[in-house]
Amino acid sequence: MSDVRIITANSAAALAAKLCRVQVVSAYPITPQTPVTEELAELVESGELKAEYLTVESEHSAMASVVAASQVGARVFTASSANGLLYMHEMLHWAAGSRTPVVMACVNRGVGAPWTILNDQQDSISQRDTGWIQLYCKNSQEVIDSIIQAYKIAEQVNIPVMVCYDGFILSHTTTPVEIPSQQLVDSYLPPRPPVIGISEYTHMNVNPLILSDPRPDVDGKMAPGYMDIRYRLQQDLLSCLDVIKLADRDFHELFGRTCGGVCWGYKMTDAAHAIVSFGSLASECTLAADLLRQRGLRVGVLGVRSYRPFPKDDLVKALEAVETVTIFEKDVSYGYEGALAMDLKSALYESANHPRFSSYVAGLGGRDVLPETLADEAYRAITGEVKHAWINIKN
Amino acid sequence: MATSAAKLLPKEEFILPGTRSCAACGLMLTYRHALKALNPGKTIVAVPASCMTVLHGVYPITPVKVICINNPFGATGAAASGIAAGLKALGHDDYTVLAFAGDGGTYDIGIQALSGALERGANFLYICYDNEGYMNTGTQRSSASPAGAITSTTPILAKLQHKKNMIGIIEAHRIPYIATASPAFPLDLFDKVRTAKSVHGSRYMEVHAPCPPGWGFPNKDLIKMGKLAIDSGIHVLYEIKDGVFKLTSRSLNLAEKGRKKSIAEYVKGQTRFRKINQDQIDYLQHFVDERWSEFVQRHHRTD
Amino acid sequence: MKEGKVQDFVITAVSKPSKGEAGKTGDWRSQTPVIDQDKCSQKESCLLCWLYCPDGVITREFPLEIDLEYCKGCGICAQECPRKAILMVDGRDPSCQ
C-alpha cells in the first residue's frame, strides 16, 4: 500500500535522506533550504534517524565535514542554496576531486547582490564546472526519488551528486508525494560499500601534492600525474550517463515511477517544435505546449534532468528532427546568454539539419513566469520573431 | 608521571627518513614526537595546505606511517570534526583524530572552522604548530608573527602589531584540555600529547616551532632558539586542564627561580629582527613581561 | 574496525609510505656529523642527539649510528651533545677528509 503525503519538497528531501539511512548530516541554514536542516535535526534528535548531525558554522565547513566523513566511509548528506552554495565552491571542487559520494540538495535560489531569497537557478548553474553530477527535479516526487537514486549513482561511480529543485516553487509548496517504504528503499539501496578502506595500520596520504607528470610508486610502478587523475574524473562523469539511466530504470522496476533517466519528453513524439528547459520551469513549459497545441502548433517539451554530465547524444536524438528549439532557463552567463542554450547549441552543431534556436532568460529572483507568457514567447520564437530575450523585463 | 628521559619514548619512528622538509625543521621534530605519543595505527590526521603537505610528500609516496587526509587551507577544523563524526557513525571509537595545522591555517584562514568545531565539542586533538608566519609560501606575515619581525609582506617597517592571543580565543570555548609545548622540550611535548589523547572532546595544543629559514638562524641552533623562546617568556609552557592553569616544565622552573631572560638575546639571534630598534624591543619586552606576570599569577591562583 | 575492501585508489591520489620520498636527502649536506664513540657517554640516560634529531636518523642502540644516506646535516646533534662527542666536518662524506 502506498503512503501518499501532502508535503513540501523540503520535507521530501529530508525524508529521502532518512530513507537512505544517511550516517552523517552536516548543514547550515539558508532560505529556502532551512526546513531541510530543521526536519533532519528533528529526525536525528528523536532517534528516528540514527546519524551524527553537525550543526556547523558555515557552508564551507558543512561541505568540508561531509567530504571528510565520506572519506572515512560514512554515507553523508547536506543541503544548501544560493550564497551558501557559492560559499562551498572550493569544497565542491574538493568533494569531486576526492571522488567522495556526497549527496546534497540544492534548493535553487537567486544569488546576491542585491539580495533575493526567491528562486532562480543561477546558484547551481554557477557550480556546474566543479565536477559534480547535477540532477534537476521538476516536482517534489522527483526530489524524493532523485535523492534515493543519487546515492545509488554516487556510490557506484564515486562522484558527488547535487539534486537541484526550485526554491519556494517546490521547496515550500505542498503537493502529494508518494513516500516509498523503508523496506523497498533498503532493497534498492544497500549500505554503502566500504570502498575507502580505513583500517588499522593502513597508512596512506589522501589527496597529497601531485606532480604534473607520472612518478614511480614504492614498487617502481608509474603512478598518474594530476592531469591523468583529472581525466579519469571526466571519463567517469561522461560514462555515468548510463549509470544514471540504469539507476532510474532499476528504480522504475521496484517503485513503479521514473524520473526520465537523463532527460524526459512531453508530447515529443510528433513535435515539430521543441521547448527545452529544466527544473520546475520545464514542468511549466508543458502547460505552455498544451496552449500552443490549441493554436495548432505541434509543440513538445524536452526536460533536461541530468545537466552534468550533459546528455548530448540523447538530446541531439530528441531534437534532430524538430524545426525549432526554444529554450527557457532561469540562469544566465553574464555577458552572453543562458547556460543551457549555449550547451544545446554546441551539442547540435554537428547534427545534419540542426533546428533554428531561440533562447530566453526567465524568472530571475522569483519573477513570475506564467504558462501563457511562455506560450506567447515560444510562439514568437517559432515564428522567427525572436532569437534571444529576457522575459518580463520591466523598466 | 612526567616522562623523565629520552629512553622512555617509543623507539619506533613513524616518519621515515628522506622527507622533503627543510633541514632542522621545528615542525618535523614536533610531529615526530607527537606521533610517538599517539598510536599512529589508530590515528587519522587532517592537515591543510601547509608545510605539513610538503612533509607528507609528493604523490605517490609519503614518508609518514599514518592515515592522513589533506584539506583545503581553511577547512581543517571542519574536516577533523567530519572525520570524527564519520568514525563515530561507523562505530569506530578507538581512533584518535588529529588536526595538525600551522599558525596561518589556525590563527587566520582556519579560525572560523576551528571555532565552530570547538564550540560543538568535536572529538579531536588540534595541534597548531606555530612558526609565526606563512613559511611554506615564503615567510609572509600572519597574525601569529611577532611585532618587530621582518617578513616578506612587512619588508621595510617590520610587523607593527603583537601576536594574536589565540589561546585566549581557544580558552573562551571552554574545552577540556589546552596546552602549549615546544620541540625544544620534547618530553614535555610528548606527555602533553599523551594527556590530550586520553581526554574526550575538543583538545587544543599550540607548539612554538622555530623555523630556521623563516626566522633566519643557523640550522644547528633550532633547539637553542626554542629554549631561548621559553627562557625569555616569548613562549610559555603550560596546560589548562578543565580550566585549571598550570605552568609546566621549564616555564615552571623559571617562575619558581625567577631568572627569566630578556628578549634581547632571543631577537639578536634571528635575522628577521635585523631592523628592530630599541623602541620596538621595549615594546616587545613590555608585551612579553605583562603576559608572563599574568601567567605566573594564574599559576599561583590555582595552586 | 571492520575490515573493508581497501580500494587501490586509482581514481584519486593516495600515497603509500616509503623512505626516501624526497630521494637520498644525505645529498643535501654540506657538513657531516662524525661521532667520537670514545667521547659519547654511551648511556641511555642521555640520547639527546636521538631526541633532538628532526629527521630521526640516529639509532638508539650504542654505539650510536647516523644514517648518512638521509642525514641532512643540520648539525643539531653536534650542537646539543653535552660531551661534544659529535663533530661537524665539511663535506658530504667524512671519509674523504
XYZ file of C-alpha atoms in Angstrom, chain A residues 22-343:
322
model
C 22.458 8.612 5.961
C 25.050 8.384 8.732
C 26.405 11.932 8.872
C 24.440 15.090 8.182
C 26.091 18.475 8.245
C 24.282 21.618 7.256
C 23.993 25.347 7.713
C 20.637 27.083 7.377
C 19.795 29.347 4.458
C 16.455 30.297 2.991
C 14.822 28.390 1.286
C 16.758 25.276 2.305
C 16.237 25.831 6.057
C 13.349 23.369 6.663
C 15.537 20.531 5.365
C 18.060 21.189 8.143
C 15.289 21.515 10.742
C 13.423 18.381 9.770
C 16.596 16.312 9.653
C 17.593 17.661 13.073
C 14.239 16.538 14.428
C 14.615 13.102 12.875
C 18.076 12.734 14.421
C 17.185 14.137 17.861
C 14.060 11.988 18.081
C 16.134 8.946 17.253
C 14.159 8.122 14.112
C 17.337 8.583 12.092
C 20.487 7.150 13.583
C 23.055 9.666 12.375
C 25.607 12.201 13.506
C 24.322 15.715 12.890
C 26.895 18.515 12.697
C 25.378 21.957 13.136
C 28.318 23.685 11.505
C 29.132 27.384 11.495
C 29.218 27.788 7.702
C 28.551 26.094 4.398
C 32.275 25.774 3.737
C 32.504 23.692 6.893
C 29.303 21.811 6.030
C 30.866 20.551 2.829
C 34.325 20.080 4.370
C 32.884 17.898 7.127
C 30.696 15.721 4.921
C 33.570 15.191 2.487
C 35.824 14.100 5.372
C 33.123 11.859 6.872
C 32.564 10.356 3.445
C 36.280 9.709 3.105
C 36.238 7.512 6.195
C 33.269 5.593 4.813
C 30.070 7.235 6.056
C 27.004 7.913 3.900
C 26.567 11.668 4.117
C 24.046 14.371 3.275
C 23.930 18.130 3.194
C 21.817 20.847 1.625
C 22.229 24.474 0.675
C 21.079 27.337 -1.535
C 22.323 30.434 -3.286
C 25.166 32.237 -1.485
C 25.576 29.237 0.803
C 26.299 27.066 -2.185
C 28.718 29.661 -3.519
C 30.478 29.700 -0.150
C 31.021 25.951 -0.618
C 32.590 26.471 -4.012
C 36.127 25.487 -3.027
C 34.849 22.417 -1.201
C 32.615 21.394 -4.118
C 35.728 21.052 -6.258
C 37.402 19.210 -3.389
C 34.477 16.779 -2.994
C 34.572 15.814 -6.668
C 38.364 15.674 -6.817
C 38.345 13.441 -3.734
C 35.811 11.217 -5.503
C 33.515 11.179 -2.491
C 29.910 10.022 -2.985
C 28.435 13.046 -1.236
C 24.775 13.761 -1.972
C 23.406 17.242 -1.441
C 20.155 19.017 -2.063
C 20.460 22.391 -3.732
C 17.304 24.404 -3.225
C 17.660 26.805 -6.109
C 17.628 30.485 -5.250
C 18.895 33.669 -6.890
C 22.301 34.963 -5.942
C 23.102 38.359 -4.376
C 23.784 41.219 -4.825
C 21.248 42.691 -4.462
C 19.705 40.223 -2.057
C 16.932 37.998 -3.222
C 15.653 34.971 -1.383
C 13.475 33.896 -4.287
C 14.018 31.325 -6.940
C 16.193 31.056 -9.984
C 18.960 28.616 -10.877
C 21.952 30.884 -11.008
C 23.376 29.237 -7.867
C 23.702 25.660 -9.079
C 24.454 26.615 -12.681
C 27.399 28.678 -11.471
C 28.751 25.472 -9.846
C 28.418 23.402 -12.985
C 32.181 23.060 -13.608
C 33.024 21.648 -10.175
C 32.884 18.014 -11.315
C 29.561 17.190 -9.657
C 26.647 15.341 -11.161
C 23.694 17.747 -11.266
C 20.140 16.405 -11.411
C 17.224 18.851 -11.759
C 13.788 17.956 -10.404
C 10.520 19.044 -11.979
C 8.351 18.262 -8.942
C 8.526 17.104 -5.324
C 8.078 13.452 -6.196
C 11.243 13.690 -8.242
C 13.008 15.222 -5.269
C 12.488 12.194 -3.046
C 13.053 9.759 -5.910
C 16.148 11.550 -7.207
C 17.845 11.693 -3.811
C 17.352 7.950 -3.384
C 18.722 7.405 -6.884
C 21.543 9.864 -6.225
C 23.128 7.620 -3.582
C 22.886 4.665 -5.943
C 24.683 6.669 -8.639
C 27.220 8.421 -6.405
C 28.340 5.280 -4.614
C 28.758 3.420 -7.871
C 30.924 5.995 -9.628
C 32.372 7.822 -6.590
C 31.240 11.190 -7.828
C 29.137 13.575 -5.728
C 25.568 14.368 -6.766
C 23.697 17.643 -6.392
C 19.932 17.225 -6.524
C 18.526 20.602 -7.529
C 14.970 21.797 -7.001
C 13.386 25.214 -7.155
C 13.150 27.351 -4.032
C 9.609 28.141 -2.834
C 8.011 26.890 -6.080
C 8.826 23.372 -4.896
C 10.605 23.790 -1.569
C 7.705 25.459 0.239
C 4.739 24.226 -1.770
C 2.821 21.210 -0.541
C 1.842 18.610 -3.116
C 1.001 14.912 -2.881
C 4.186 12.853 -2.698
C 4.348 9.094 -2.563
C 6.732 8.023 0.209
C 8.396 4.715 -0.559
C 8.616 2.123 2.204
C 11.885 1.699 4.080
C 11.941 -1.941 3.041
C 11.759 -1.060 -0.645
C 14.432 1.635 -0.334
C 16.682 -0.813 1.519
C 16.336 -3.336 -1.278
C 17.132 -0.654 -3.862
C 19.964 0.933 -1.926
C 22.208 -1.421 0.069
C 24.576 0.036 2.709
C 27.485 1.989 1.296
C 30.244 -0.353 0.204
C 33.402 0.240 2.293
C 35.444 1.300 -0.718
C 37.668 3.772 1.007
C 39.287 1.421 3.442
C 40.436 2.998 6.653
C 41.715 0.114 8.699
C 44.397 -0.316 11.296
C 47.938 0.271 10.008
C 46.707 1.019 6.510
C 48.928 4.051 6.263
C 48.134 6.403 3.438
C 48.116 10.023 2.467
C 44.890 11.010 0.751
C 44.913 13.810 -1.823
C 48.532 14.841 -1.442
C 50.514 17.199 -3.587
C 50.850 15.670 -7.037
C 53.185 16.370 -9.925
C 52.171 17.189 -13.464
C 53.805 14.040 -14.777
C 53.686 10.413 -13.576
C 56.051 9.403 -10.785
C 57.019 5.853 -9.759
C 55.414 4.428 -6.644
C 57.159 2.424 -3.919
C 57.196 -0.650 -6.161
C 58.530 1.237 -9.154
C 55.171 1.242 -10.939
C 54.289 4.564 -12.560
C 51.508 6.448 -10.817
C 49.473 9.044 -12.698
C 50.035 12.784 -12.696
C 47.480 15.474 -11.889
C 46.043 15.662 -15.376
C 45.664 11.880 -15.632
C 43.651 11.761 -12.424
C 41.504 14.650 -13.566
C 40.983 12.917 -16.936
C 39.568 9.922 -15.067
C 37.024 12.159 -13.393
C 35.977 13.470 -16.786
C 35.757 9.958 -18.280
C 33.799 8.650 -15.322
C 31.426 11.612 -15.452
C 30.760 11.067 -19.138
C 30.247 7.346 -18.778
C 27.979 7.739 -15.783
C 25.171 8.915 -18.073
C 24.479 5.194 -18.446
C 24.663 4.733 -14.679
C 22.068 7.488 -14.217
C 19.782 5.825 -16.762
C 20.224 2.431 -15.146
C 19.601 3.797 -11.653
C 16.312 5.253 -12.901
C 15.384 2.050 -14.730
C 16.037 -0.079 -11.643
C 14.084 2.421 -9.589
C 11.180 2.170 -12.008
C 11.134 -1.610 -11.725
C 10.909 -1.502 -7.935
C 8.884 1.627 -7.290
C 6.857 1.949 -10.499
C 7.979 5.531 -11.099
C 10.567 7.080 -13.366
C 12.307 10.438 -13.400
C 13.070 10.057 -17.091
C 16.689 8.974 -16.794
C 18.874 11.754 -18.151
C 16.060 13.692 -19.841
C 12.323 13.408 -20.326
C 9.927 14.290 -23.122
C 6.390 15.607 -23.153
C 4.438 15.203 -26.401
C 7.736 14.991 -28.256
C 6.762 12.042 -30.485
C 5.114 14.152 -33.165
C 6.582 17.523 -32.216
C 7.763 19.940 -34.903
C 8.781 22.461 -32.263
C 10.546 21.725 -29.017
C 10.704 23.728 -25.828
C 13.716 22.784 -23.706
C 14.118 23.635 -20.052
C 14.904 22.163 -16.646
C 13.569 22.148 -13.119
C 10.044 23.221 -12.352
C 10.167 25.635 -15.288
C 10.217 22.616 -17.609
C 7.053 21.393 -15.916
C 5.502 24.824 -16.518
C 6.542 24.577 -20.165
C 4.318 21.506 -20.609
C 1.308 23.758 -19.919
C 2.625 26.232 -22.496
C 2.996 23.378 -25.005
C -0.644 22.429 -24.486
C -1.692 26.052 -25.095
C 0.360 26.160 -28.289
C -1.123 22.881 -29.468
C -4.538 24.554 -29.075
C -3.196 27.162 -31.527
C -2.421 24.347 -33.964
C 1.318 24.095 -33.428
C 2.843 20.667 -32.792
C 4.875 21.600 -29.730
C 6.593 19.247 -27.264
C 8.801 19.730 -24.218
C 12.194 18.226 -23.508
C 13.199 18.393 -19.847
C 16.871 18.092 -19.019
C 17.266 16.104 -15.787
C 20.989 15.467 -15.865
C 22.657 18.772 -16.657
C 26.122 17.475 -15.725
C 27.026 15.094 -17.208
C 25.321 16.646 -20.219
C 23.336 14.023 -22.134
C 24.417 15.297 -25.532
C 23.514 12.231 -27.603
C 20.068 11.834 -26.039
C 19.260 15.494 -26.545
C 20.528 15.526 -30.123
C 18.465 12.441 -30.927
C 15.355 14.030 -29.451
C 15.853 17.359 -31.203
C 17.376 16.478 -34.558
C 14.046 16.192 -36.324
C 12.327 19.306 -34.989
C 12.207 22.606 -36.855
C 12.695 24.940 -33.911
C 14.094 24.730 -30.413
C 13.066 27.278 -27.792
C 14.982 27.299 -24.538
C 13.686 28.757 -21.295
C 16.017 28.934 -18.330
C 16.434 30.730 -15.013
C 20.122 31.473 -15.279
C 22.493 33.425 -17.449
C 26.165 33.507 -18.225
C 26.580 37.238 -17.791
C 27.980 38.786 -20.918
C 26.480 36.069 -23.125
C 23.290 34.021 -22.753
C 21.780 31.155 -20.790
C 23.976 28.176 -19.937
C 21.577 25.555 -21.267
C 21.171 27.455 -24.543
C 24.917 27.530 -25.088
C 25.304 23.847 -24.287
